[in-house]
Amino acid sequence: MEKLSIVKIGGNIIEDNASLKAFLKLFANLKGKKILVHGGGKRATHVAAKLGIESKMVNGRRITDAETLEVITMVYGGLVNKNIVAQLQSLQVDAIGLTGADINSIASEKRPVKEVDFGFVGDVKKVAHKSIDKLIQADFTPVFCAITHDGKGQLLNTNADTITSQVAVGMSELYETSIYYCFELDGVLRDIKDKKSVIKHIDVTLYKELLEQGIIADGMLPKLENCFDALNQGVKTINMGNTSMLTQENDNFTRITL
Amino acid sequence: MEKLSIVKIGGNIIEDNASLKAFLKLFANLKGKKILVHGGGKRATHVAAKLGIESKMVNGRRITDAETLEVITMVYGGLVNKNIVAQLQSLQVDAIGLTGADINSIASEKRPVKEVDFGFVGDVKKVAHKSIDKLIQADFTPVFCAITHDGKGQLLNTNADTITSQVAVGMSELYETSIYYCFELDGVLRDIKDKKSVIKHIDVTLYKELLEQGIIADGMLPKLENCFDALNQGVKTINMGNTSMLTQENDNFTRITL
């Protein structure tokens, strides 16, 4: 099976032009077939504030009302996505910017209202791996923003980490897939206070040990759970660390496998 | 040669949800391979105003400064384009939203500063007809917004009519192309005061006669000039009229051929 890399970047990189430029160079140099997924970060919050739209939070989670969805569509789907595509083109990467509505690539379902009505938030239902592969086979590099659709004309705000893992799972039918989650830390830390305590390899056995020992920090727990879900659904390797893990020189990051 | 329709809609349709929905149904029902091009209309101006960005005009033409380009990228490339794509998907059209940066489909050049500095405005240089055709051959329907790029990482605001004719000219190497310019009138009028005086067919001979008789209204002159430019570069037919010309029932519009 041919290899395919799915790289995810978050707000910390997108919000800083120098960081974004540096990252895009690394991404452009990454060999082989690849997909980029980006979150949005605080830019949408800034634009919303300027437009006089209040960010509504419930239990620390953002509520996506109709106005907020418009801002997200403008900022993630337009401003951020198309500028990344233009910059990648200047680096000779034949990028194509996508939401899940484009080529019906990621269909989702509006999250059912239980205790909280999250508004226009979508949970991924189906990744059209064959349609996405048509783009890859045409030598295009898909760049996904964190927006999906319900197939009935409604765009939906969707978590970028989830899009990344679901796209990777879908593409695993056709490729040997690796995920690269780029984030602020160098990797998963054994001691949250010691930035140098990167665990270089986590497999199921170590994961269970770390869980039992209570070593994994709260914020990292759901991330790792999602990782093992994706690995169990066919993803080959998941890497977590800073952007330099995309180069050959840095081996100081966390590799997660079954 | 297989047929390809390139349909352009303007602000009057985009700004009104009911008109847009009605148009998208007609577009979905249009047989054969097709491309949609949309302008932006006043929505960008509204958003800019809300964000406190002044619309700068020189001699009645908008100047695209950096802030205005951001708004255009958000509104045309994000909000308008992705909502059209989502709606087309709900109508079983496998749409894919594009700027000229995506798959390097439309390269342009920043307009040189002469008497007026138009800012981030691009004049089309090259349409990548083979790349666009990869999408069409994959049964996707491209939906272009009025944004191109310079290949060096810079997005550029570009006239939607020009994008339409240049894409049509480019695709004429591979297809028998027809343009449909949807606008407010039923067609080109013999008497601007009589909405029913639609000229049903204009060829080069009649065009010259109308020019000599001074019958073509000022606003229509550059449009018709551009039409004959496109026809001379390989476009087969250009149609101008209201959106119902996309149906078989209405033959009350203007067909332009060499």
Tab-separated table of C-alpha atoms in Angstrom, chain B residues 3-233:
chain	number	residue	atom	x	y	z
B	3	LYS	CA	-20.457	20.188	-24.593
B	4	LEU	CA	-19.643	22.242	-21.500
B	5	SER	CA	-21.798	25.036	-20.064
B	6	ILE	CA	-20.288	27.876	-18.043
B	7	VAL	CA	-22.954	29.755	-16.106
B	8	LYS	CA	-22.362	33.094	-14.408
B	9	ILE	CA	-24.601	34.640	-11.771
B	10	GLY	CA	-24.250	38.082	-10.264
B	11	GLY	CA	-25.015	39.841	-7.036
B	12	ASN	CA	-28.748	40.263	-7.696
B	13	ILE	CA	-29.230	36.496	-7.439
B	14	ILE	CA	-26.732	35.846	-4.650
B	15	GLU	CA	-28.107	38.508	-2.336
B	16	ASP	CA	-31.599	37.074	-2.293
B	17	ASN	CA	-31.925	33.603	-0.738
B	18	ALA	CA	-35.125	32.744	-2.625
B	19	SER	CA	-33.629	33.781	-5.988
B	20	LEU	CA	-30.467	31.831	-5.257
B	21	LYS	CA	-32.395	28.680	-4.299
B	22	ALA	CA	-34.535	28.941	-7.443
B	23	PHE	CA	-31.484	29.477	-9.619
B	24	LEU	CA	-29.561	26.556	-8.090
B	25	LYS	CA	-32.466	24.248	-8.931
B	26	LEU	CA	-32.320	25.372	-12.563
B	27	PHE	CA	-28.550	24.923	-12.565
B	28	ALA	CA	-28.883	21.442	-11.038
B	29	ASN	CA	-31.335	20.472	-13.781
B	30	LEU	CA	-29.065	21.732	-16.546
B	31	LYS	CA	-27.923	18.677	-18.491
B	32	GLY	CA	-24.311	17.838	-19.252
B	33	LYS	CA	-20.993	18.999	-17.860
B	34	LYS	CA	-21.036	22.445	-16.306
B	35	ILE	CA	-19.206	25.107	-14.336
B	36	LEU	CA	-20.678	27.854	-12.144
B	37	VAL	CA	-19.071	31.265	-11.631
B	38	HIS	CA	-20.462	33.681	-9.069
B	39	GLY	CA	-19.757	37.280	-8.254
B	40	GLY	CA	-20.162	38.600	-4.779
B	41	GLY	CA	-22.508	41.536	-4.832
B	42	LYS	CA	-23.098	43.888	-1.991
B	43	ARG	CA	-22.624	41.328	0.764
B	44	ALA	CA	-18.884	42.078	0.938
B	45	THR	CA	-19.658	45.793	1.196
B	46	HIS	CA	-22.069	45.128	4.080
B	47	VAL	CA	-19.547	42.989	5.962
B	48	ALA	CA	-16.784	45.528	5.316
B	49	ALA	CA	-18.995	48.317	6.642
B	50	LYS	CA	-19.789	46.292	9.781
B	51	LEU	CA	-16.070	45.702	10.294
B	52	GLY	CA	-15.480	49.437	9.958
B	53	ILE	CA	-13.629	49.120	6.634
B	54	GLU	CA	-14.443	51.916	4.231
B	55	SER	CA	-15.185	51.037	0.621
B	56	LYS	CA	-12.777	53.150	-1.408
B	57	MET	CA	-13.921	54.086	-4.886
B	58	VAL	CA	-12.003	55.919	-7.624
B	59	ASN	CA	-13.977	56.950	-10.728
B	60	GLY	CA	-16.783	54.646	-9.627
B	61	ARG	CA	-14.457	51.643	-9.327
B	62	ARG	CA	-13.698	49.869	-6.111
B	63	ILE	CA	-10.146	49.870	-4.771
B	64	THR	CA	-9.115	46.578	-3.183
B	65	ASP	CA	-6.770	47.362	-0.307
B	66	ALA	CA	-5.426	44.604	1.979
B	67	GLU	CA	-8.386	44.825	4.376
B	68	THR	CA	-10.932	44.779	1.567
B	69	LEU	CA	-9.229	41.742	0.028
B	70	GLU	CA	-9.575	39.949	3.378
B	71	VAL	CA	-13.301	40.689	3.403
B	72	ILE	CA	-13.673	39.540	-0.202
B	73	THR	CA	-11.813	36.319	0.593
B	74	MET	CA	-14.086	35.743	3.583
B	75	VAL	CA	-17.354	36.578	1.859
B	76	TYR	CA	-16.868	35.342	-1.733
B	77	GLY	CA	-14.398	32.514	-1.066
B	78	GLY	CA	-15.981	31.381	2.198
B	79	LEU	CA	-19.545	32.392	2.966
B	80	VAL	CA	-21.061	32.640	-0.520
B	81	ASN	CA	-19.034	29.917	-2.253
B	82	LYS	CA	-19.369	27.249	0.434
B	83	ASN	CA	-23.081	27.840	0.949
B	84	ILE	CA	-23.640	27.465	-2.792
B	85	VAL	CA	-21.609	24.232	-2.734
B	86	ALA	CA	-23.607	22.851	0.211
B	87	GLN	CA	-26.898	23.716	-1.479
B	88	LEU	CA	-25.804	22.142	-4.770
B	89	GLN	CA	-24.823	18.978	-2.898
B	90	SER	CA	-28.348	18.821	-1.481
B	91	LEU	CA	-29.545	18.940	-5.125
B	92	GLN	CA	-27.279	15.991	-6.053
B	93	VAL	CA	-24.734	18.161	-7.864
B	94	ASP	CA	-21.251	17.044	-6.792
B	95	ALA	CA	-19.960	20.612	-6.508
B	96	ILE	CA	-16.477	21.754	-5.564
B	97	GLY	CA	-15.830	25.384	-4.617
B	98	LEU	CA	-12.722	27.040	-6.016
B	99	THR	CA	-10.717	30.212	-6.142
B	100	GLY	CA	-8.108	30.577	-8.866
B	101	ALA	CA	-5.501	29.556	-6.281
B	102	ASP	CA	-7.034	26.096	-5.871
B	103	ILE	CA	-5.259	23.650	-8.211
B	104	ASN	CA	-3.632	26.812	-9.626
B	105	SER	CA	-6.731	27.025	-11.817
B	106	ILE	CA	-6.589	30.757	-12.648
B	107	ALA	CA	-3.302	32.621	-12.459
B	108	SER	CA	-3.447	36.375	-12.692
B	109	GLU	CA	-1.204	39.383	-12.489
B	110	LYS	CA	-1.669	42.280	-10.101
B	111	ARG	CA	-2.923	45.173	-12.188
B	112	PRO	CA	-0.048	47.606	-12.819
B	113	VAL	CA	-0.403	51.016	-11.199
B	114	LYS	CA	-1.066	53.706	-13.814
B	115	GLU	CA	-3.367	56.669	-13.082
B	116	VAL	CA	-5.153	54.570	-10.471
B	117	ASP	CA	-3.778	51.998	-8.039
B	118	PHE	CA	-6.550	49.430	-7.893
B	119	GLY	CA	-4.748	47.521	-5.147
B	120	PHE	CA	-5.090	43.747	-4.968
B	121	VAL	CA	-6.877	43.324	-8.279
B	122	GLY	CA	-5.765	40.663	-10.735
B	123	ASP	CA	-5.979	40.466	-14.514
B	124	VAL	CA	-6.246	36.868	-15.699
B	125	LYS	CA	-3.073	35.480	-17.289
B	126	LYS	CA	-3.577	31.739	-17.532
B	127	VAL	CA	-6.381	29.245	-17.046
B	128	ALA	CA	-5.193	25.711	-16.218
B	129	HIS	CA	-7.774	24.017	-18.427
B	130	LYS	CA	-6.226	20.570	-17.994
B	131	SER	CA	-6.316	20.770	-14.203
B	132	ILE	CA	-9.901	22.022	-14.232
B	133	ASP	CA	-10.742	19.175	-16.603
B	134	LYS	CA	-9.385	16.641	-14.098
B	135	LEU	CA	-12.188	17.762	-11.769
B	136	ILE	CA	-14.780	17.640	-14.538
B	137	GLN	CA	-13.614	14.196	-15.645
B	138	ALA	CA	-14.010	13.065	-12.020
B	139	ASP	CA	-17.691	14.149	-12.322
B	140	PHE	CA	-17.240	17.156	-10.048
B	141	THR	CA	-18.873	20.499	-10.858
B	142	PRO	CA	-16.494	23.438	-10.287
B	143	VAL	CA	-17.953	26.519	-8.600
B	144	PHE	CA	-15.653	29.515	-9.002
B	145	CYS	CA	-15.749	32.677	-6.940
B	146	ALA	CA	-14.187	35.883	-8.245
B	147	ILE	CA	-10.752	35.429	-6.681
B	148	THR	CA	-7.515	34.485	-8.444
B	149	HIS	CA	-3.850	34.389	-7.369
B	150	ASP	CA	-0.453	35.483	-8.624
B	151	GLY	CA	1.349	32.196	-7.955
B	152	LYS	CA	3.524	33.894	-5.353
B	153	GLY	CA	1.107	33.473	-2.479
B	154	GLN	CA	-1.061	36.522	-3.131
B	155	LEU	CA	-4.807	36.242	-3.676
B	156	LEU	CA	-6.289	38.830	-6.051
B	157	ASN	CA	-9.798	40.202	-6.558
B	158	THR	CA	-10.890	39.560	-10.140
B	159	ASN	CA	-13.941	40.471	-12.185
B	160	ALA	CA	-16.395	37.538	-12.345
B	161	ASP	CA	-17.385	38.222	-15.981
B	162	THR	CA	-13.722	38.056	-16.987
B	163	ILE	CA	-13.204	34.821	-15.039
B	164	THR	CA	-16.230	33.379	-16.839
B	165	SER	CA	-15.031	34.269	-20.338
B	166	GLN	CA	-11.408	33.286	-19.657
B	167	VAL	CA	-12.383	29.925	-18.168
B	168	ALA	CA	-14.682	29.354	-21.145
B	169	VAL	CA	-11.891	30.243	-23.585
B	170	GLY	CA	-9.497	27.899	-21.789
B	171	MET	CA	-11.971	25.013	-21.684
B	172	SER	CA	-12.709	25.490	-25.419
B	173	GLU	CA	-9.535	23.556	-26.110
B	174	LEU	CA	-11.294	20.487	-24.747
B	175	TYR	CA	-15.029	21.149	-25.082
B	176	GLU	CA	-17.643	22.883	-27.178
B	177	THR	CA	-18.323	25.662	-24.670
B	178	SER	CA	-21.379	27.831	-24.090
B	179	ILE	CA	-21.494	30.735	-21.671
B	180	TYR	CA	-24.713	31.734	-19.895
B	181	TYR	CA	-24.524	35.220	-18.419
B	182	CYS	CA	-27.524	35.477	-16.094
B	183	PHE	CA	-28.496	39.075	-15.380
B	184	GLU	CA	-31.457	41.319	-14.554
B	185	LEU	CA	-32.749	41.809	-18.095
B	186	ASP	CA	-34.333	39.264	-20.418
B	187	GLY	CA	-31.511	39.841	-22.901
B	188	VAL	CA	-29.822	42.527	-24.985
B	189	LEU	CA	-32.516	45.096	-25.752
B	190	ARG	CA	-33.038	46.918	-29.071
B	191	ASP	CA	-34.710	49.717	-27.107
B	192	ILE	CA	-33.401	50.136	-23.556
B	193	LYS	CA	-36.803	51.560	-22.501
B	194	ASP	CA	-38.686	48.547	-23.836
B	195	LYS	CA	-37.944	45.445	-21.763
B	196	LYS	CA	-39.642	43.306	-24.362
B	197	SER	CA	-37.371	44.350	-27.228
B	198	VAL	CA	-34.975	41.426	-26.721
B	199	ILE	CA	-32.715	40.748	-29.694
B	200	LYS	CA	-32.811	36.964	-29.928
B	201	HIS	CA	-29.657	36.472	-31.957
B	202	ILE	CA	-26.624	38.667	-32.474
B	203	ASP	CA	-23.899	37.658	-34.887
B	204	VAL	CA	-20.901	39.693	-36.080
B	205	THR	CA	-22.876	41.309	-38.928
B	206	LEU	CA	-25.749	42.443	-36.693
B	207	TYR	CA	-23.292	43.520	-33.967
B	208	LYS	CA	-21.584	45.881	-36.437
B	209	GLU	CA	-24.944	47.220	-37.628
B	210	LEU	CA	-26.103	47.843	-34.056
B	211	LEU	CA	-22.796	49.574	-33.274
B	212	GLU	CA	-23.124	51.846	-36.332
B	213	GLN	CA	-26.729	52.671	-35.488
B	214	GLY	CA	-25.670	53.477	-31.917
B	215	ILE	CA	-28.341	51.098	-30.641
B	216	ILE	CA	-26.282	49.259	-28.017
B	217	ALA	CA	-26.519	50.961	-24.631
B	218	ASP	CA	-23.318	52.127	-22.938
B	219	GLY	CA	-23.276	49.499	-20.196
B	220	MET	CA	-23.795	46.733	-22.729
B	221	LEU	CA	-20.971	47.789	-25.060
B	222	PRO	CA	-17.982	46.413	-23.119
B	223	LYS	CA	-19.986	43.259	-22.308
B	224	LEU	CA	-20.612	42.596	-26.016
B	225	GLU	CA	-17.032	43.445	-26.907
B	226	ASN	CA	-15.861	40.847	-24.368
B	227	CYS	CA	-18.344	38.358	-25.806
B	228	PHE	CA	-16.933	38.662	-29.317
B	229	ASP	CA	-13.390	38.442	-27.918
B	230	ALA	CA	-14.324	35.139	-26.269
B	231	LEU	CA	-16.080	33.875	-29.418
B	232	ASN	CA	-12.994	34.721	-31.462
B	233	GLN	CA	-10.948	32.674	-29.020
